[in-house]
Coordinates of C-alpha atoms and ligand atoms in Angstrom, one line a residue:
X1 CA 0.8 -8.0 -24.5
X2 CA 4.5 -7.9 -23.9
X3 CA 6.9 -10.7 -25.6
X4 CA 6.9 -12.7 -22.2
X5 CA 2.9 -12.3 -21.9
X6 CA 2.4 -13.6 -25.7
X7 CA 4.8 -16.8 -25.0
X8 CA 2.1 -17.2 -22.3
X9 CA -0.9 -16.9 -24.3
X10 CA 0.5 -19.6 -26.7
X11 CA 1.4 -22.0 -23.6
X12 CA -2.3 -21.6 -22.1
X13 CA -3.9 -22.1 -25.6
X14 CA -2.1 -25.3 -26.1
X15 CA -1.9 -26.4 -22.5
X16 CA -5.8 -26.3 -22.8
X17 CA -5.7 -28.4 -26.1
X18 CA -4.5 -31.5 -24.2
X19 CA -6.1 -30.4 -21.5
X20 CA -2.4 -29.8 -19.0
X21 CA -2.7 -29.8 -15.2
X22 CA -3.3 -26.6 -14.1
X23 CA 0.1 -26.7 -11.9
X24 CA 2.1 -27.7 -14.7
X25 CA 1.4 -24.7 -16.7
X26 CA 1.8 -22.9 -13.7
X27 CA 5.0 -24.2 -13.0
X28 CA 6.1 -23.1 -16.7
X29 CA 4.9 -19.8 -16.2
X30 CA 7.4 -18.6 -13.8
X31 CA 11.5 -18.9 -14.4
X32 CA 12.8 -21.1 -11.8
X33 CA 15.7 -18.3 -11.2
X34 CA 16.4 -14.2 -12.4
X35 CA 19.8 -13.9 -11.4
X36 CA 20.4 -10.2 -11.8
X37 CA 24.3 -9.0 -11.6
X38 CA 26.4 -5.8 -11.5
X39 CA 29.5 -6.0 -13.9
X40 CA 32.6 -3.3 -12.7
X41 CA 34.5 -2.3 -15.7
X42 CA 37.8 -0.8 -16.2
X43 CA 37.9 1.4 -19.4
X44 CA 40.7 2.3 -20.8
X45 CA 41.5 5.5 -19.5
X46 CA 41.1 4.4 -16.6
X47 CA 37.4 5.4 -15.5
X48 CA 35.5 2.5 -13.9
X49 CA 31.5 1.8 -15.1
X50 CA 29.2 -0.9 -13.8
X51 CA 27.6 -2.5 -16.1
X52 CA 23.7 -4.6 -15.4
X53 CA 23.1 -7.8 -16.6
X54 CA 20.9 -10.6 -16.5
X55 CA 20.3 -14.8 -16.7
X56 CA 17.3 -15.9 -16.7
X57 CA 17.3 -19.8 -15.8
X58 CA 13.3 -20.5 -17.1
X59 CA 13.7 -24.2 -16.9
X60 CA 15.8 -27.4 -16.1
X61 CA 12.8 -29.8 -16.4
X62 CA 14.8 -31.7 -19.4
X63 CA 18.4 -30.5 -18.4
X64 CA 20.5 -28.0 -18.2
X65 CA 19.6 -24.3 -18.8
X66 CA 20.8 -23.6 -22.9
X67 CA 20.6 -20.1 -24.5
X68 CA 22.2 -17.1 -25.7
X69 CA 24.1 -14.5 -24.3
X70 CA 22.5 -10.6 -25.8
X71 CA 24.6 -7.0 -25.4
X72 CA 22.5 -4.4 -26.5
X73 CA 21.1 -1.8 -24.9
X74 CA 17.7 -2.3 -24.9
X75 CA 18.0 -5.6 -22.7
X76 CA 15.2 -5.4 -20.2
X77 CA 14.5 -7.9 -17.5
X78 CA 11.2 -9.0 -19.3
X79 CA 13.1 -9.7 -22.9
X80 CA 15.5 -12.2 -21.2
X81 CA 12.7 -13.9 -19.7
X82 CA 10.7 -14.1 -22.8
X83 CA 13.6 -15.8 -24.4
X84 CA 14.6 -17.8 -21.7
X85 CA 11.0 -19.4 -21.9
X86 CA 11.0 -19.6 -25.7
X87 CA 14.6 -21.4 -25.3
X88 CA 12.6 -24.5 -22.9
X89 CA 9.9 -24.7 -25.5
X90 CA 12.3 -24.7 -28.3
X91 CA 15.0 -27.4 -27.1
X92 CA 11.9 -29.5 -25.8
X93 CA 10.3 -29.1 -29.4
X94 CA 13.5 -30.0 -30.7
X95 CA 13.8 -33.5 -28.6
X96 CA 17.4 -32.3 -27.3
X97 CA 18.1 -32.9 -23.6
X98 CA 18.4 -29.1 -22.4
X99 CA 16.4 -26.9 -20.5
X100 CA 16.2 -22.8 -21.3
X101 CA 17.8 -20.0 -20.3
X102 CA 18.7 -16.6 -22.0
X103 CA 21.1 -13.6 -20.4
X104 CA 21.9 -10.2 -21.7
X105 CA 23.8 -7.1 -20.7
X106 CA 22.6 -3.2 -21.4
X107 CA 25.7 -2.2 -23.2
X108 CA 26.3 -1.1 -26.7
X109 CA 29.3 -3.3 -27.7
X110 CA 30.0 -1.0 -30.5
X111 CA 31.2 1.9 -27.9
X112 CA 33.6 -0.9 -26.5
X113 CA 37.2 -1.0 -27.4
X114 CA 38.3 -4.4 -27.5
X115 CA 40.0 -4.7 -24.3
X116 CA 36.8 -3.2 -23.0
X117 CA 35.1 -5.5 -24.3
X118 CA 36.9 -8.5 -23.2
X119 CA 37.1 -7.2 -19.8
X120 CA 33.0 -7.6 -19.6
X121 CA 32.9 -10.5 -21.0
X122 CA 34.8 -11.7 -18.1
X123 CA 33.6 -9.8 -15.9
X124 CA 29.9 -11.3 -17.3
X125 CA 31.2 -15.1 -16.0
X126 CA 32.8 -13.8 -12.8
X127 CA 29.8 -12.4 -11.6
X128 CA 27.7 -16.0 -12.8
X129 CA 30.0 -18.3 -12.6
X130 CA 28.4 -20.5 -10.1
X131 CA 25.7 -20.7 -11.9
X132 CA 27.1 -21.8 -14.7
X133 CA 28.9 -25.4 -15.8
X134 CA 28.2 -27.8 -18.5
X135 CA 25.5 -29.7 -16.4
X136 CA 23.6 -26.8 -14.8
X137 CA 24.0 -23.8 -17.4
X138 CA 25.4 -23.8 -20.7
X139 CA 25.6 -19.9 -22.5
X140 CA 26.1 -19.4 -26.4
X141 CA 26.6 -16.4 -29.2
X142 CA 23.0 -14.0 -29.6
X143 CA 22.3 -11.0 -30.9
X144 CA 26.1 -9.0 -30.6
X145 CA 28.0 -11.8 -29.4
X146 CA 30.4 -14.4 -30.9
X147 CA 32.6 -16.9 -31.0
X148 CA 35.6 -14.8 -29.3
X149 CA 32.8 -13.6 -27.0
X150 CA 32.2 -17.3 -25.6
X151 CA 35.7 -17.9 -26.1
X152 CA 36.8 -15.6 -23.5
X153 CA 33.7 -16.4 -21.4
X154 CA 34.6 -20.0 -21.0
X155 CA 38.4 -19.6 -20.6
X156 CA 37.2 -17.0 -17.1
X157 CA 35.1 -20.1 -16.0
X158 CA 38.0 -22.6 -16.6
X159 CA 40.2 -20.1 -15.0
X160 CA 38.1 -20.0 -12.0
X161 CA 37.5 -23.4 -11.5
X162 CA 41.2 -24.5 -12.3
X163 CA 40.6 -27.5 -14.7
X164 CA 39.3 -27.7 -18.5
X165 CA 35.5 -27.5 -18.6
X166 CA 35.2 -26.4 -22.6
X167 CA 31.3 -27.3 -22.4
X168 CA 30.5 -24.4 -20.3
X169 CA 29.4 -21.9 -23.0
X170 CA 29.0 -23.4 -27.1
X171 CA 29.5 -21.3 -30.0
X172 CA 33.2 -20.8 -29.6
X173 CA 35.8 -21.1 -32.1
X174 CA 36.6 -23.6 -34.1
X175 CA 40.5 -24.0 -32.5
X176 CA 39.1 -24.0 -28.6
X177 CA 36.3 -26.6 -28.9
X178 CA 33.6 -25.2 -31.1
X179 CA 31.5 -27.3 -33.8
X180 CA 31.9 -27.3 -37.7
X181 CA 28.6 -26.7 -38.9
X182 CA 27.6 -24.3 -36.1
X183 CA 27.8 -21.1 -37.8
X184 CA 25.2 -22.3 -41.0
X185 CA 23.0 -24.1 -38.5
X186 CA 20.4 -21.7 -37.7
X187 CA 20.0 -20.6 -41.7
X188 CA 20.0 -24.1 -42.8
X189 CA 18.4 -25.5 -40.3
X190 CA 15.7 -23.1 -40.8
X191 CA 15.4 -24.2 -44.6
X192 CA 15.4 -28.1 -44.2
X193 CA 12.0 -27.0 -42.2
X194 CA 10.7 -25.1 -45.5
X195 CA 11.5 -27.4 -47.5
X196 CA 9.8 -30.4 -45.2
X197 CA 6.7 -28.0 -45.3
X198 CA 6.8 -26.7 -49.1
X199 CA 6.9 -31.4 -49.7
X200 CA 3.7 -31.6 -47.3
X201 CA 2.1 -29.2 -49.3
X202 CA 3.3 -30.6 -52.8
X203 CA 4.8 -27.8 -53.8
X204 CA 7.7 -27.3 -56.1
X205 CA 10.7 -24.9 -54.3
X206 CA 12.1 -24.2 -57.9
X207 CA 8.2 -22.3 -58.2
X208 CA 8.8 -20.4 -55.1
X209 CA 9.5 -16.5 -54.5
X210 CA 10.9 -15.7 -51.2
X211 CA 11.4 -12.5 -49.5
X212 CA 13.7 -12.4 -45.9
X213 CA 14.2 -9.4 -43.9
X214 CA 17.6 -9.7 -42.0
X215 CA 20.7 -10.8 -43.3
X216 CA 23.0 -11.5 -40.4
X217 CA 24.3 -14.6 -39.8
X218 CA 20.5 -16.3 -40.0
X219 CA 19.4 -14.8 -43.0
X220 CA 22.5 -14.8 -44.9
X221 CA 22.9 -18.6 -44.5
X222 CA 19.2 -19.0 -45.4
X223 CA 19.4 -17.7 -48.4
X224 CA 22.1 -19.5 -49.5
X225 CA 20.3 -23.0 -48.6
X226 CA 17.0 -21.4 -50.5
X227 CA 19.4 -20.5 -53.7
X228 CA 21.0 -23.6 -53.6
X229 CA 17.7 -25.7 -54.1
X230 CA 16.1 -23.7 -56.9
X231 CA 14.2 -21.3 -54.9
X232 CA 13.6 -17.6 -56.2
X233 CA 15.1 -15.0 -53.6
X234 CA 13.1 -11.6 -54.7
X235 CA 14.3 -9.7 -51.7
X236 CA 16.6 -9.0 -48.9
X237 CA 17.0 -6.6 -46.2
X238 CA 19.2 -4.8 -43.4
X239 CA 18.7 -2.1 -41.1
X240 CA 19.2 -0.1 -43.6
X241 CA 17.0 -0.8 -46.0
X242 CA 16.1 -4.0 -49.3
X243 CA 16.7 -5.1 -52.5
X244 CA 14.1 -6.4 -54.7
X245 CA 14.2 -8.0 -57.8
X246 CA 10.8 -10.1 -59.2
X247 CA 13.3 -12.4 -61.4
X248 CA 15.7 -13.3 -58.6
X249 CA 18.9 -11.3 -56.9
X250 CA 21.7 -12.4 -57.7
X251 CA 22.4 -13.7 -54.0
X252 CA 25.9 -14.3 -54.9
X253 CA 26.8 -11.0 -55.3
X254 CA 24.8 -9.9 -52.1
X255 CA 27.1 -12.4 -49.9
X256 CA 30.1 -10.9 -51.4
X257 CA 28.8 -7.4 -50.6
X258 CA 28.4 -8.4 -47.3
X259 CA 31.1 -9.7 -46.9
X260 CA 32.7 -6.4 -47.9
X261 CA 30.6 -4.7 -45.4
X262 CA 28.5 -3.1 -47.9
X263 CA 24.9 -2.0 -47.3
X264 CA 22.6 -3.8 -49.2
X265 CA 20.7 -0.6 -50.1
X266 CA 24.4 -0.1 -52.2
X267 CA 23.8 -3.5 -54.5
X268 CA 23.2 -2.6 -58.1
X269 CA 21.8 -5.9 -59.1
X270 CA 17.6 -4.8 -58.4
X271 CA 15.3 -1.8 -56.9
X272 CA 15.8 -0.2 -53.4
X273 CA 12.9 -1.0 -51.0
X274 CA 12.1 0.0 -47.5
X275 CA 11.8 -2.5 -45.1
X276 CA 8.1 -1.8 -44.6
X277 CA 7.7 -2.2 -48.4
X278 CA 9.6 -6.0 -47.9
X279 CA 6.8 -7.2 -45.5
X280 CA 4.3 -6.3 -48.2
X281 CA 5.9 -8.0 -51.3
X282 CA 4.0 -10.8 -53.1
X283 CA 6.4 -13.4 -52.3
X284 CA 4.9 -17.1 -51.3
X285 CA 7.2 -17.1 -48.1
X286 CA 8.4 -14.2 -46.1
X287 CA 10.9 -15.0 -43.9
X288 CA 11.7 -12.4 -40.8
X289 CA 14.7 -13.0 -39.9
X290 CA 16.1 -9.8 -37.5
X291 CA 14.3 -8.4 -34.9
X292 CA 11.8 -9.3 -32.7
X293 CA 8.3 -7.9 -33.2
X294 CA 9.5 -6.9 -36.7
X295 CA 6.0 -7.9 -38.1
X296 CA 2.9 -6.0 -35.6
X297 CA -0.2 -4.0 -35.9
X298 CA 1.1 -1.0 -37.6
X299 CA 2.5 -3.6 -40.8
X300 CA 0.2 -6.8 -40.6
X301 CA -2.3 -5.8 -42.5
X302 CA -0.5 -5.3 -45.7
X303 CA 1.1 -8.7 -45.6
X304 CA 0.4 -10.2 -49.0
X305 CA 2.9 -13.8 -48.1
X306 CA 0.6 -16.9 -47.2
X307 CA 3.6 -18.4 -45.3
X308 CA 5.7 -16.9 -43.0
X309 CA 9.1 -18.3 -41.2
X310 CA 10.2 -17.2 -38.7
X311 CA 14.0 -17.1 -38.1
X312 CA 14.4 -14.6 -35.7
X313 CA 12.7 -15.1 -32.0
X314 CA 9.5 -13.6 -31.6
X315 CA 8.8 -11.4 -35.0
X316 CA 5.5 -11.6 -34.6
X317 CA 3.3 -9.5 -32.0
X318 CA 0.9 -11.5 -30.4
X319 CA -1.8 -9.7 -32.5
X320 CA -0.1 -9.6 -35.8
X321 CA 0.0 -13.6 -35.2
X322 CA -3.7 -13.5 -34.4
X323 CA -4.6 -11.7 -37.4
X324 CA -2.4 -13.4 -39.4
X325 CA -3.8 -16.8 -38.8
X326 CA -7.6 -15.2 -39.0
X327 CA -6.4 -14.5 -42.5
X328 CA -5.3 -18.3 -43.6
X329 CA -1.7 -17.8 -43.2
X330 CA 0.9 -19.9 -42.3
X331 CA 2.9 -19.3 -39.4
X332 CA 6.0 -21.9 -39.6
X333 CA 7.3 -20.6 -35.8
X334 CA 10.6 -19.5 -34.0
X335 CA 10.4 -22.5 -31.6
X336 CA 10.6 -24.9 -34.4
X337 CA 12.1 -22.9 -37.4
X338 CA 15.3 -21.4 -35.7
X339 CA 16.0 -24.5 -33.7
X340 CA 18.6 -25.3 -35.7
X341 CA 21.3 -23.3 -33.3
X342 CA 21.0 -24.5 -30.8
X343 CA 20.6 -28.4 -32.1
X344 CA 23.8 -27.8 -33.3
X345 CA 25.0 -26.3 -29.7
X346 CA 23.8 -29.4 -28.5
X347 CA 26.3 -31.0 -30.8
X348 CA 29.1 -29.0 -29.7
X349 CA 28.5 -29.9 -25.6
X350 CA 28.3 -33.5 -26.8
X351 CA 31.6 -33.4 -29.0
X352 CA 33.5 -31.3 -25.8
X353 CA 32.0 -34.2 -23.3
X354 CA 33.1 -36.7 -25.6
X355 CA 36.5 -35.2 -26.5
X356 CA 35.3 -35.6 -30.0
X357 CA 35.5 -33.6 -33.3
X358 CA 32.4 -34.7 -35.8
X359 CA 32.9 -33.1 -39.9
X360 CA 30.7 -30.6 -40.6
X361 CA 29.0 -33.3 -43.3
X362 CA 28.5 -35.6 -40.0
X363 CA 26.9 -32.6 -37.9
X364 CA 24.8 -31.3 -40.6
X365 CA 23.5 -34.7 -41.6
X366 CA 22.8 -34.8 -37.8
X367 CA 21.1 -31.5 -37.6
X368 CA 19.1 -32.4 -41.0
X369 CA 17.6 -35.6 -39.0
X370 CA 16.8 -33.3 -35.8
X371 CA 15.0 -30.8 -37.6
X372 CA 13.0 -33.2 -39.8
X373 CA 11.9 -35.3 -37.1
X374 CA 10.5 -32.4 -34.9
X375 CA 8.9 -31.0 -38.3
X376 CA 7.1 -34.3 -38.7
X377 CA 5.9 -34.6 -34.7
X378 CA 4.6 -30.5 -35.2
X379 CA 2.8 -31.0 -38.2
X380 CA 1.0 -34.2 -36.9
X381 CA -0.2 -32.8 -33.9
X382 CA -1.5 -29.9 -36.0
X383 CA -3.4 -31.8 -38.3
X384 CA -4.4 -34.4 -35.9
X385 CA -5.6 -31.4 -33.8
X386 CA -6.7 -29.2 -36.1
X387 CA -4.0 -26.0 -34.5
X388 CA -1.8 -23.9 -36.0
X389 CA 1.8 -25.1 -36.0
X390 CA 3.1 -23.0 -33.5
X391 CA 0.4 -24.4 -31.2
X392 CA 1.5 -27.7 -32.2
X393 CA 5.1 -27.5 -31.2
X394 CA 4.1 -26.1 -28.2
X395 CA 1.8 -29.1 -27.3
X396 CA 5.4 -31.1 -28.4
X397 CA 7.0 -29.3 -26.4
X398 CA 4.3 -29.4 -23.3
X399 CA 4.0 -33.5 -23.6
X400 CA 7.6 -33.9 -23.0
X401 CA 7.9 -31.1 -20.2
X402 CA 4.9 -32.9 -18.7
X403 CA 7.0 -36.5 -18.6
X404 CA 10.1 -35.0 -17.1
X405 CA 7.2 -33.0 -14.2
X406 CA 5.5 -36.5 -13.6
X407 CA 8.9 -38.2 -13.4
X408 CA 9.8 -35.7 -11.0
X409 CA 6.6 -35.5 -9.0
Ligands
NAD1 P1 22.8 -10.7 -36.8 O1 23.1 -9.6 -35.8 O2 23.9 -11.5 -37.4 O3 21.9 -10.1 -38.0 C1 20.7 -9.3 -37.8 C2 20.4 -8.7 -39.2 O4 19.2 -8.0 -39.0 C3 21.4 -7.8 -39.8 O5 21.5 -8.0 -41.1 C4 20.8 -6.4 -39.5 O6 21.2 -5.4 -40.4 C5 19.3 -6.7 -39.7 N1 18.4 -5.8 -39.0 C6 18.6 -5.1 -37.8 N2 17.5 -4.3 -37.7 C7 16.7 -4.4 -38.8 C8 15.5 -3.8 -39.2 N3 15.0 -2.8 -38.4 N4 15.0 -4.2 -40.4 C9 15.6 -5.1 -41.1 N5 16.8 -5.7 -40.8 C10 17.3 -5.3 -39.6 O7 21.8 -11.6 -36.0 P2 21.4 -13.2 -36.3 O8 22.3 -14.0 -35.5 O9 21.3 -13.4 -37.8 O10 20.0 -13.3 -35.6 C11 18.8 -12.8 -36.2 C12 17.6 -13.2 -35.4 O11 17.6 -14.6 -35.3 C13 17.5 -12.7 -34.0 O12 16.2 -12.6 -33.6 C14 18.1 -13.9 -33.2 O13 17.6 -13.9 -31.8 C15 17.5 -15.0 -34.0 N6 18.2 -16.3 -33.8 C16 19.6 -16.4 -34.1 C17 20.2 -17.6 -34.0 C18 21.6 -17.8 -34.4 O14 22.1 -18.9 -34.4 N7 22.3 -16.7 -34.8 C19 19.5 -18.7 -33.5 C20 18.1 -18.6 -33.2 C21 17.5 -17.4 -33.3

């Protein structure tokens, strides 16, 4: 199964739980547009390259399209639509009045100059641009894109359309309309949901060893969250390779290395581990938080973790989450664990609708409530109905999609 064709094994199981109309999981099973563009850019010597990108507008059932923007160059047609389905399930999981959407570009950003870069980024929004807008399609930051990324994306739409429309794309900078709080949201975000699950199961975080794989922008503010209330980090990873330490890393110390733009398999303060050797530490919760199908068949069977949380979209193969749940672990999922961006997102396109600016104590006491209220719906419905979580936020997720279909008829 491919990442699209596992999102649509978990919508079939849980559409059959509450027993869905056929035509309404039919409906989700198709994007309602693949918009598939050809970006000219001038380099800067001169030569021109075209560049193929995609966005993938799954569904507007509960508003308009939300999701990321990804350059890399292993963006394939079929990985924009997997994650422009998993963004409908997420925002409807979440409660937030958005549909999903994803796009991406093959490129490797890192061969870009900066002017090069820019220019694509444009070039991205002039070959979209009517079909995007804050009420029919609003882009954000993913994997290799920022804030200056959106920034320049939303001043080509504004430029286009010859008036202010700052809600077009989120995750900008702070100065041109973005949202305190947007950058810890995903991290954090993810750890209010932990911690909601770790006081379900009356359990202690100050007794808990946690391992993460990843630490970007997700796993770095994760582990600051987990630090801060008393949990025991034991390891971390990049691409490069993990630091373990049984008593607890000194996750201080790992920030500022990163910060420095050191590799992590450079930190002094515990023992150098594969990443392979991460997945199978002893920790209570592992916590993947990089790369899509990260955790699979070739690495499943040696997880020793009862829970897992998953930050990053999709780490799990569909069999690796089979196995995995045959087993008696926990699976806390993407769609309700990473939510966290874009609830915060959702801030941001309120904030630049509103002309208002909210304190980043104001959005993340906002962004607590979210994610503690859509922790609460999941884990009813999965003990009511006797599922695994991610099945539960799915039939969350399905129950509101269903409404907005009947309202629509
Ligand atoms: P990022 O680019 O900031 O960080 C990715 C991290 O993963 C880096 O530390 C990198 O070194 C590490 N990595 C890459 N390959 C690896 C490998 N083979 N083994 C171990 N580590 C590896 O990205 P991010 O924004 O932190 O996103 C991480 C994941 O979370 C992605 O799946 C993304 O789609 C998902 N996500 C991000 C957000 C967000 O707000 N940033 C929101 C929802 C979901």
């Amino acid at each position: 199964m491919n990442f699209f064709e596992t999102g649509l094994s978990h919508l079939n199981a849980a559409a059959k739980k509450i027993a869905l109309d056929p035509y309404e999981v039919e409906r989700l099973s198709y994007p309602e547009r693949i918009i598939e563009v050809v970006i000219p850019v001038t380099h800067d010597d001169g030569s021109a390259r075209l560049y193929h990108g995609y966005r993938i507008q799954h569904s507007s059932l509960l508003g308009p399209y939300k999701g990321g923007i990804r350059f890399h160059p292993k963006v394939d047609k079929d990985e924009v639509k997997a994650l422009a389905f998993a963004m409908t399930i997420k925002t409807a999981t979440a409660g937030i009045p958005f549909g999903g959407g994803k796009g991406g570009v093959i490129v490797d950003p890192k061969l870009l100059s900066d002017r090069e870069l820019e220019r694509l980024s444009r070039g991205y929004v002039r070959a979209l641009y009517e079909c995007l807008g804050p009420l029919k399609d609003v882009p954000a930051p993913d994997v290799n894109t920022n804030s200056r990324i959106m920034y320049w994306m939303a001043d080509e739409y504004e430029r286009i359309l010859g008036f202010p429309a700052p809600a077009v794309v989120t995750g900008k900078p702070i100065e041109h309309g973005g949202s305190l709080g947007r950058e810890p949201a995903t991290g954090e975000g993810g750890f209010y949901i932990l911690q909601e699950f770790l006081a379900q199961e009356k359990r202690d975080p100050k007794t808990i060893k946690i391992a993460v794989q990843g630490m970007g922008n997700v796993g770095s503010y994760f582990v600051r969250s987990a630090q801060r209330a008393g949990c025991r980090v034991i390891a971390v990873s990049d691409s490069k390779g993990g630091v373990f330490n049984r008593e607890g890393l000194d996750i201080s110390g790992i920030l500022r290395a990163k910060e420095e733009e050191k590799s992590l398999v450079d930190f002094t303060g515990g023992k150098r581990i594969t990443n392979d050797e991460l997945l199978a530490l002893d920790a209570d919760v592992l916590v993947p938080a990089a790369l899509e199908d990260a955790i699979n068949d070739g690495n499943a069977g040696a997880i020793r973790a009862k829970v897992i949380l998953e930050l990053a979209n999709g780490p799990l193969t569909g069999n690796a989450d089979a196995m995995l749940s045959e087993k008696g672990v926990t699976i806390i999922p993407d769609v309700l664990a990473n939510a966290g961006g874009v609830v915060v997102s959702y801030f941001e396109w309120l904030q630049n609708q509103n002309k208002e600016r909210w304190s980043e104590e104001a959005v993340l006491a906002q962004l607590k409530s979210v994610m503690i209220k859509a922790f609460a719906e999941v884990h009813k419905v999965s003990n009511n109905m006797k599922v695994p979580l991610r099945i539960g936020a799915y039939i969350v997720a399905l129950r509101r999609l269903s409404k907005a279909v009947q309202r629509r008829g």
